[in-house]
CSV table of C-alpha atoms in Angstrom, one decimal:
chain,number,residue,atom,x,y,z
A,5,MET,CA,-29.1,-18.2,-18.3
A,6,THR,CA,-27.4,-15.4,-19.7
A,7,THR,CA,-23.7,-14.9,-17.8
A,8,ASN,CA,-23.1,-11.5,-16.9
A,9,PRO,CA,-20.3,-9.4,-18.5
A,10,TRP,CA,-18.1,-9.1,-15.2
A,11,THR,CA,-18.6,-13.1,-14.7
A,12,ALA,CA,-17.1,-13.7,-18.2
A,13,TRP,CA,-14.5,-11.3,-17.6
A,14,ILE,CA,-13.6,-13.4,-14.3
A,15,ARG,CA,-13.5,-16.6,-15.8
A,16,GLU,CA,-11.3,-15.5,-19.0
A,17,HIS,CA,-9.3,-13.0,-17.2
A,18,GLY,CA,-9.3,-14.0,-13.6
A,19,THR,CA,-6.3,-14.6,-11.1
A,20,ASP,CA,-3.4,-16.9,-12.1
A,21,ARG,CA,-2.1,-19.3,-9.9
A,22,SER,CA,-0.2,-21.6,-11.9
A,23,GLY,CA,3.0,-20.6,-11.5
A,24,ILE,CA,6.3,-21.1,-13.6
A,25,HIS,CA,7.5,-24.6,-13.3
A,26,THR,CA,7.4,-26.3,-16.8
A,27,LYS,CA,8.3,-25.4,-20.0
A,28,ASP,CA,4.5,-25.3,-21.1
A,29,ASP,CA,3.8,-22.9,-18.1
A,30,TRP,CA,6.6,-20.7,-19.4
A,31,LEU,CA,5.2,-20.3,-22.8
A,32,GLU,CA,1.9,-19.9,-21.4
A,33,LEU,CA,3.6,-16.8,-19.8
A,34,ALA,CA,5.7,-15.8,-22.6
A,35,HIS,CA,3.1,-15.6,-25.2
A,36,SER,CA,0.2,-14.2,-22.9
A,37,LYS,CA,-1.2,-10.8,-23.8
A,38,PRO,CA,-2.2,-7.7,-21.3
A,39,ARG,CA,-5.2,-8.6,-19.3
A,40,PRO,CA,-8.0,-6.4,-20.4
A,41,ARG,CA,-9.3,-3.5,-18.3
A,42,PRO,CA,-12.9,-5.0,-17.2
A,43,PRO,CA,-15.7,-3.8,-18.3
A,44,THR,CA,-17.4,-0.3,-16.4
A,45,PRO,CA,-21.2,-0.1,-15.7
A,46,ALA,CA,-23.1,3.0,-16.3
A,47,ASP,CA,-24.3,2.9,-12.7
A,48,PRO,CA,-22.7,0.5,-10.8
A,49,ARG,CA,-25.2,1.1,-7.7
A,50,ALA,CA,-27.9,-0.3,-10.3
A,51,LEU,CA,-26.5,-3.6,-10.2
A,52,GLY,CA,-28.3,-6.7,-9.1
A,53,THR,CA,-26.8,-8.4,-6.3
A,54,GLU,CA,-24.8,-10.9,-8.3
A,55,GLU,CA,-24.0,-8.6,-10.8
A,56,GLY,CA,-22.9,-6.0,-8.2
A,57,GLU,CA,-20.5,-8.7,-6.9
A,58,ASP,CA,-18.8,-9.9,-9.7
A,59,TYR,CA,-17.9,-6.0,-10.7
A,60,GLU,CA,-16.6,-5.9,-7.1
A,61,GLU,CA,-14.4,-9.4,-7.8
A,62,THR,CA,-13.2,-7.6,-11.3
A,63,ARG,CA,-12.0,-4.6,-9.6
A,64,ARG,CA,-10.2,-6.4,-7.0
A,65,ILE,CA,-8.3,-8.6,-9.5
A,66,TRP,CA,-7.6,-5.9,-11.9
A,67,ASN,CA,-6.5,-3.6,-9.1
A,68,ALA,CA,-4.2,-6.4,-7.6
A,69,ASN,CA,-2.5,-6.8,-10.8
A,70,PRO,CA,-1.2,-3.5,-12.2
A,71,ALA,CA,1.3,-3.9,-15.5
A,72,THR,CA,5.2,-4.4,-15.0
A,73,ILE,CA,6.1,-0.6,-14.4
A,74,LYS,CA,9.8,0.8,-16.1
A,75,THR,CA,11.3,2.0,-13.3
A,76,PRO,CA,14.9,3.3,-13.2
A,77,GLN,CA,15.6,0.2,-11.5
A,78,LEU,CA,14.1,-2.1,-14.4
A,79,ALA,CA,15.9,-0.1,-16.6
A,80,GLY,CA,19.4,-0.1,-15.2
A,81,ALA,CA,19.2,-4.2,-15.0
A,82,PHE,CA,18.0,-4.4,-18.4
A,83,ALA,CA,20.8,-2.2,-19.4
A,84,LEU,CA,23.2,-4.2,-17.8
A,85,MET,CA,21.9,-7.8,-19.1
A,86,ASP,CA,22.1,-6.3,-22.4
A,87,GLN,CA,25.9,-5.6,-21.9
A,88,VAL,CA,26.2,-9.4,-20.0
A,89,MET,CA,23.7,-10.9,-23.0
A,90,ALA,CA,26.8,-9.5,-25.8
A,91,SER,CA,28.6,-12.9,-24.9
A,92,ASN,CA,26.0,-15.1,-25.8
A,93,TYR,CA,26.5,-14.4,-29.5
A,94,ARG,CA,29.8,-16.2,-28.6
A,95,ASP,CA,29.9,-19.8,-30.7
A,96,ALA,CA,29.9,-22.7,-28.5
A,97,GLY,CA,33.1,-23.8,-26.4
A,98,GLN,CA,33.1,-20.3,-25.6
A,99,LEU,CA,32.6,-19.0,-22.1
A,100,ARG,CA,29.5,-16.7,-21.7
A,101,GLY,CA,29.5,-14.5,-18.8
A,102,SER,CA,26.3,-14.7,-16.3
A,103,VAL,CA,24.1,-11.8,-14.4
A,104,VAL,CA,23.6,-11.7,-10.3
A,105,LEU,CA,20.6,-9.9,-9.6
A,106,ASP,CA,21.0,-9.6,-5.8
A,107,ALA,CA,19.6,-7.7,-3.3
A,108,GLU,CA,17.1,-7.2,-0.1
A,109,PRO,CA,13.5,-9.1,-0.5
A,110,THR,CA,10.7,-7.0,-2.4
A,111,LEU,CA,12.8,-4.8,-4.7
A,112,GLY,CA,11.1,-6.7,-7.6
A,113,LYS,CA,14.4,-8.9,-8.7
A,114,THR,CA,12.2,-11.6,-9.8
A,115,THR,CA,9.8,-9.6,-11.8
A,116,ILE,CA,13.0,-8.0,-13.2
A,117,ALA,CA,14.8,-11.2,-14.4
A,118,VAL,CA,11.0,-12.8,-15.9
A,119,GLN,CA,10.4,-9.8,-18.0
A,120,TYR,CA,13.7,-9.4,-19.3
A,121,ALA,CA,13.5,-13.1,-20.5
A,122,ARG,CA,10.1,-13.1,-21.9
A,123,GLY,CA,11.2,-10.1,-24.3
A,124,PHE,CA,14.6,-12.1,-25.0
A,125,HIS,CA,11.9,-15.4,-25.9
A,126,THR,CA,9.6,-13.4,-28.1
A,127,ARG,CA,12.3,-11.8,-30.1
A,128,THR,CA,14.1,-15.7,-30.7
A,129,ILE,CA,11.0,-17.4,-31.5
A,130,ARG,CA,10.3,-14.2,-33.8
A,131,ARG,CA,13.8,-14.5,-35.6
A,132,TYR,CA,14.3,-18.2,-35.5
A,133,GLY,CA,10.9,-19.8,-35.4
A,134,GLU,CA,9.6,-22.7,-32.7
A,135,ARG,CA,11.4,-25.6,-34.4
A,136,THR,CA,15.2,-26.0,-34.2
A,137,ARG,CA,16.6,-28.0,-37.6
A,138,ASP,CA,17.0,-30.5,-35.9
A,139,GLY,CA,12.5,-30.4,-35.6
A,140,HIS,CA,13.2,-30.2,-31.7
A,141,GLN,CA,11.0,-27.3,-30.0
A,142,ARG,CA,12.6,-24.0,-29.4
A,143,ILE,CA,12.9,-23.3,-26.2
A,144,PRO,CA,15.1,-20.3,-25.8
A,145,VAL,CA,14.7,-19.5,-22.0
A,146,ALA,CA,14.3,-21.9,-19.0
A,147,TYR,CA,13.5,-20.8,-15.7
A,148,LEU,CA,14.0,-22.5,-12.4
A,149,SER,CA,13.2,-21.6,-8.5
A,150,LEU,CA,14.8,-23.3,-6.0
A,151,SER,CA,13.8,-24.6,-2.9
A,152,ALA,CA,15.3,-24.9,0.5
A,153,ALA,CA,18.1,-27.1,0.8
A,154,THR,CA,18.7,-27.8,-3.2
A,155,THR,CA,21.3,-30.1,-3.8
A,156,LEU,CA,22.9,-31.2,-6.7
A,157,LYS,CA,20.6,-34.0,-8.1
A,158,GLY,CA,17.4,-31.9,-6.6
A,159,LEU,CA,19.1,-29.3,-9.2
A,160,ASN,CA,19.6,-31.5,-12.3
A,161,GLN,CA,15.7,-32.7,-11.5
A,162,LYS,CA,14.5,-29.4,-11.4
A,163,LEU,CA,15.7,-28.6,-14.9
A,164,LEU,CA,14.7,-31.7,-16.7
A,165,ARG,CA,11.0,-31.0,-15.2
A,166,PHE,CA,11.4,-27.4,-16.7
A,167,TYR,CA,11.5,-30.4,-19.6
A,168,GLY,CA,8.9,-32.2,-19.2
A,169,HIS,CA,11.9,-35.2,-19.5
A,170,PRO,CA,10.6,-38.4,-17.9
A,171,ALA,CA,13.8,-39.7,-16.5
A,172,ALA,CA,13.7,-36.6,-14.0
A,173,ALA,CA,13.0,-38.8,-11.1
A,174,ARG,CA,14.5,-42.0,-11.7
A,175,HIS,CA,18.3,-41.6,-13.2
A,176,THR,CA,21.7,-41.1,-11.3
A,177,ARG,CA,23.2,-38.1,-10.6
A,178,SER,CA,25.6,-38.2,-13.1
A,179,SER,CA,23.1,-39.0,-15.7
A,180,LEU,CA,20.7,-36.6,-14.9
A,181,ALA,CA,23.6,-34.0,-15.9
A,182,SER,CA,23.7,-35.2,-19.1
A,183,LEU,CA,20.1,-35.4,-20.1
A,184,ALA,CA,20.2,-31.7,-18.8
A,185,VAL,CA,22.9,-30.6,-21.2
A,186,ASP,CA,20.8,-32.5,-23.9
A,187,CYS,CA,18.0,-30.8,-23.1
A,188,VAL,CA,19.0,-27.8,-23.6
A,189,ARG,CA,21.6,-28.0,-26.7
A,190,SER,CA,18.8,-30.2,-28.4
A,191,CYS,CA,16.2,-26.9,-27.4
A,192,HIS,CA,18.4,-24.0,-28.2
A,193,THR,CA,17.8,-22.7,-24.8
A,194,GLN,CA,20.1,-19.8,-24.7
A,195,LEU,CA,19.2,-17.7,-21.3
A,196,ILE,CA,18.6,-19.7,-18.1
A,197,VAL,CA,17.1,-18.2,-14.8
A,198,ILE,CA,17.5,-19.6,-11.6
A,199,ASP,CA,15.9,-17.7,-8.6
A,200,ASP,CA,15.6,-18.2,-5.1
A,201,LEU,CA,19.7,-18.9,-5.2
A,202,HIS,CA,19.7,-17.6,-1.6
A,203,PHE,CA,18.4,-21.5,-0.7
A,204,VAL,CA,21.7,-22.7,-1.1
A,205,ASP,CA,24.1,-22.6,1.5
A,206,PHE,CA,27.6,-21.5,-0.2
A,207,ALA,CA,29.4,-22.3,3.0
A,208,HIS,CA,28.0,-26.3,3.2
A,209,ARG,CA,29.8,-29.2,1.3
A,210,ASP,CA,26.4,-29.6,-0.5
A,211,GLY,CA,26.2,-25.5,-1.4
A,212,ARG,CA,29.5,-25.9,-2.8
A,213,ALA,CA,28.8,-28.9,-4.6
A,214,VAL,CA,26.2,-27.2,-6.4
A,215,SER,CA,27.7,-23.8,-7.3
A,216,ASP,CA,30.7,-25.8,-8.8
A,217,HIS,CA,27.7,-27.5,-11.0
A,218,LEU,CA,26.2,-24.4,-11.9
A,219,LYS,CA,30.1,-23.5,-13.0
A,220,SER,CA,29.9,-27.1,-14.8
A,221,LEU,CA,26.9,-26.7,-16.5
A,222,ALA,CA,27.9,-22.9,-17.8
A,223,ASN,CA,31.2,-24.9,-19.4
A,224,GLU,CA,28.8,-27.1,-21.1
A,225,MET,CA,25.8,-25.4,-22.6
A,226,SER,CA,25.9,-22.5,-24.8
A,227,ALA,CA,23.7,-20.1,-22.3
A,228,THR,CA,24.1,-17.5,-20.7
A,229,PHE,CA,22.5,-17.8,-17.1
A,230,ILE,CA,20.7,-14.8,-14.9
A,231,TYR,CA,21.4,-15.9,-11.1
A,232,VAL,CA,18.2,-14.3,-8.5
A,233,GLY,CA,18.7,-14.1,-5.0
A,234,VAL,CA,18.5,-12.0,-1.9
A,235,GLN,CA,22.1,-10.9,-0.5
A,236,LEU,CA,24.1,-13.3,-2.4
A,237,ARG,CA,27.4,-11.2,-1.6
A,238,GLN,CA,26.7,-11.6,1.7
A,239,ARG,CA,26.2,-15.4,1.7
A,240,ARG,CA,29.5,-16.1,-0.4
A,241,PHE,CA,28.1,-17.0,-3.6
A,242,PHE,CA,30.9,-14.9,-5.3
A,243,ASP,CA,33.5,-16.4,-3.5
A,244,GLU,CA,32.0,-19.5,-3.6
A,245,GLY,CA,32.0,-20.1,0.2
A,246,SER,CA,35.7,-19.9,0.5
A,247,LEU,CA,37.0,-17.5,3.0
A,248,PRO,CA,36.6,-14.1,2.5
A,249,HIS,CA,40.3,-13.4,1.8
A,250,GLY,CA,40.1,-16.3,-1.4
A,251,GLY,CA,37.3,-14.6,-2.9
A,252,SER,CA,39.1,-12.6,-5.6
A,253,THR,CA,40.4,-16.4,-6.8
A,254,ALA,CA,36.9,-17.4,-7.3
A,255,GLN,CA,35.8,-18.4,-10.7
A,256,THR,CA,32.3,-16.9,-9.8
A,257,ALA,CA,33.4,-13.6,-8.9
A,258,ARG,CA,35.5,-13.3,-12.3
A,259,ARG,CA,32.6,-15.1,-14.7
A,260,ALA,CA,29.6,-13.2,-13.1
A,261,THR,CA,28.2,-9.7,-13.2
A,262,ARG,CA,27.1,-8.5,-10.2
A,263,CYS,CA,23.6,-6.2,-10.1
A,264,GLU,CA,22.2,-4.8,-7.4
A,265,ILE,CA,18.6,-3.4,-7.1
A,266,GLN,CA,18.0,-0.4,-4.9
A,267,PRO,CA,14.9,0.9,-3.4
A,268,PHE,CA,13.7,4.4,-4.2
A,269,GLN,CA,15.5,7.2,-3.0
A,270,LEU,CA,14.0,11.0,-2.6
A,271,ASP,CA,17.7,12.4,-2.3
A,272,THR,CA,17.2,14.3,-5.5
A,273,GLY,CA,15.3,15.8,-7.7
A,274,THR,CA,15.6,13.5,-10.5
A,275,ALA,CA,14.8,10.5,-7.8
A,276,ALA,CA,11.9,12.4,-6.0
A,277,ARG,CA,10.6,12.7,-10.1
A,278,ALA,CA,10.7,8.9,-10.7
A,279,TRP,CA,8.8,8.0,-7.1
A,280,ARG,CA,5.8,10.5,-8.1
A,281,LYS,CA,5.9,9.3,-12.0
A,282,VAL,CA,5.7,5.7,-10.1
A,283,LEU,CA,2.7,6.4,-7.9
A,284,ALA,CA,1.1,8.5,-10.8
A,285,THR,CA,1.2,4.9,-13.1
A,286,TYR,CA,-0.3,3.0,-10.2
A,287,GLU,CA,-2.7,5.3,-9.7
A,288,ASP,CA,-3.9,5.6,-13.8
A,289,HIS,CA,-4.4,1.8,-13.3
A,290,LEU,CA,-7.0,1.8,-10.5
A,291,ILE,CA,-10.5,1.6,-10.6
A,292,LEU,CA,-12.3,3.5,-8.3
A,293,HIS,CA,-15.3,5.9,-8.5
A,294,ARG,CA,-13.6,8.6,-6.6
A,295,LYS,CA,-10.3,8.9,-7.8
A,296,SER,CA,-8.5,12.4,-8.5
A,297,PRO,CA,-5.5,13.3,-10.2
A,298,GLY,CA,-2.8,13.3,-7.9
A,299,MET,CA,-4.8,10.8,-5.6
A,300,LEU,CA,-1.2,9.0,-4.7
A,301,ALA,CA,1.6,11.7,-6.0
A,302,ASP,CA,0.5,14.1,-4.2
A,303,ARG,CA,0.8,11.8,-1.2
A,304,ALA,CA,4.5,10.7,-2.4
A,305,ASP,CA,6.1,11.6,1.0
A,306,LEU,CA,3.5,9.7,3.1
A,307,LEU,CA,3.7,6.5,0.7
A,308,PHE,CA,7.7,6.7,0.5
A,309,GLU,CA,7.6,7.1,4.9
A,310,ARG,CA,5.2,3.9,4.8
A,311,THR,CA,7.3,1.8,2.7
A,312,GLN,CA,11.2,3.0,2.7
A,313,GLY,CA,10.9,2.8,-1.4
A,314,TYR,CA,10.7,-0.6,-1.9
A,315,ILE,CA,8.9,-1.8,-4.6
A,316,GLY,CA,7.3,-4.4,-2.9
A,317,SER,CA,5.9,-2.6,0.0
A,318,LEU,CA,4.5,-0.1,-2.0
A,319,THR,CA,2.6,-2.5,-4.2
A,320,ASN,CA,1.2,-3.9,-1.0
A,321,LEU,CA,0.0,-0.9,0.2
A,322,ILE,CA,-1.9,0.4,-2.7
A,323,ASP,CA,-3.3,-3.2,-3.5
A,324,ARG,CA,-4.5,-3.1,0.3
A,325,ALA,CA,-5.8,0.4,0.4
A,326,ALA,CA,-7.4,0.0,-2.7
A,327,TYR,CA,-9.7,-3.2,-1.6
A,328,LEU,CA,-10.3,-1.0,1.7
A,329,ALA,CA,-11.4,1.7,-0.6
A,330,ILE,CA,-13.6,-0.3,-2.4
A,331,VAL,CA,-15.2,-2.4,0.9
A,332,THR,CA,-15.7,0.7,2.9
A,333,GLY,CA,-17.6,2.7,-0.1
A,334,ILE,CA,-14.9,5.4,0.2
A,335,GLU,CA,-13.8,4.8,-3.4
A,336,GLU,CA,-10.6,6.5,-3.0
A,337,ILE,CA,-7.4,6.1,-1.2
A,338,THR,CA,-7.3,9.0,1.5
A,339,ASP,CA,-5.2,9.6,4.7
A,340,ASP,CA,-7.5,7.5,6.3
A,341,ILE,CA,-7.6,4.4,4.1
A,342,LEU,CA,-3.9,4.5,4.5
A,343,ASP,CA,-3.8,4.5,8.1
A,344,GLU,CA,-6.2,1.3,8.2
A,345,VAL,CA,-4.0,-0.2,5.6
A,346,VAL,CA,-1.3,-2.5,7.7
A,347,ILE,CA,1.7,-3.9,5.3
A,348,ASP,CA,4.8,-6.3,5.6
A,349,ASN,CA,6.7,-6.3,8.8
A,350,ALA,CA,10.3,-4.4,7.8
A,351,ALA,CA,8.5,-1.6,6.7
A,352,GLU,CA,6.2,-0.7,9.6
A,353,SER,CA,9.0,-1.6,12.0
A,354,GLN,CA,11.0,1.3,10.1
A,355,HIS,CA,8.2,3.3,9.4
A,356,HIS,CA,7.4,3.2,13.4
A,357,ALA,CA,10.8,3.7,14.4
A,358,ALA,CA,11.4,6.8,12.3
A,359,VAL,CA,8.1,8.4,13.1
A,360,ARG,CA,8.8,7.9,17.2
């Protein structure tokens, strides 16, 4: 039986559900190629039942996965991280700075951190090769995503599991830390991304222990840390859980550089043009049979009202609108289609409050 081209595309380029939990996951992501645009039939109406279903599936996968857009927020964060990474050239034993991507949800913090780390990984492997001088696998980047109530031991275990170390589940807290440092040094890891840091309660004893341990790891590892989290300043990450008046003496506040990610605004001509450019990029990406130039950009004000300039809310709105455009047969995003889309509660609540 011959596989139709859309089934073949789905099998090769379908939704990736692996996540980033281990070095193998990271390496696969870091070296992955952009997803190719699916083939377009000469006449979609002439497709058989199975071919038609598979073609619709390819469009849903494609429309839901736009390439990362170089927004002003991403460009600004990259520029700041480049500044901080200047200290990464220091020899071992010298202090390095860290970056804290701190913002409200759905503003693209994780995307920014991962894309920056991917670029760093690619350049490092190109320059230094896949093996260290001692023959170890070179892993320029380590990525950890924390979970609720992360403890000091749990942090070390996550780092060891990333490297695939067999001792992650059966060693004491102190030996886990030593093994983690050894992995970072042996694999010449220079950049460590710690995501979802807001799950750590820095006002609690365990949270303060994690904060102290992160400083200790930064002292022992010749690596720069990128921390990612929601409202970390309000959660007292920078003053390490101490009273606010003691924050000026906290080590984290002196070592870490905060990078706040802001939503889009329409308050200046430059900002409005940046918003429309993002909408045009989304529009170019979509596969809809009746889309026309300006389908999204001409609705810039409406889309801003619906999302308040939050990139995550915008992505969900466009993704769901494209889905409805396909299943209804309308094949373009219209005001009526947008009216049918319901997105995240925060965006919907603010939108309804604004129009009352």
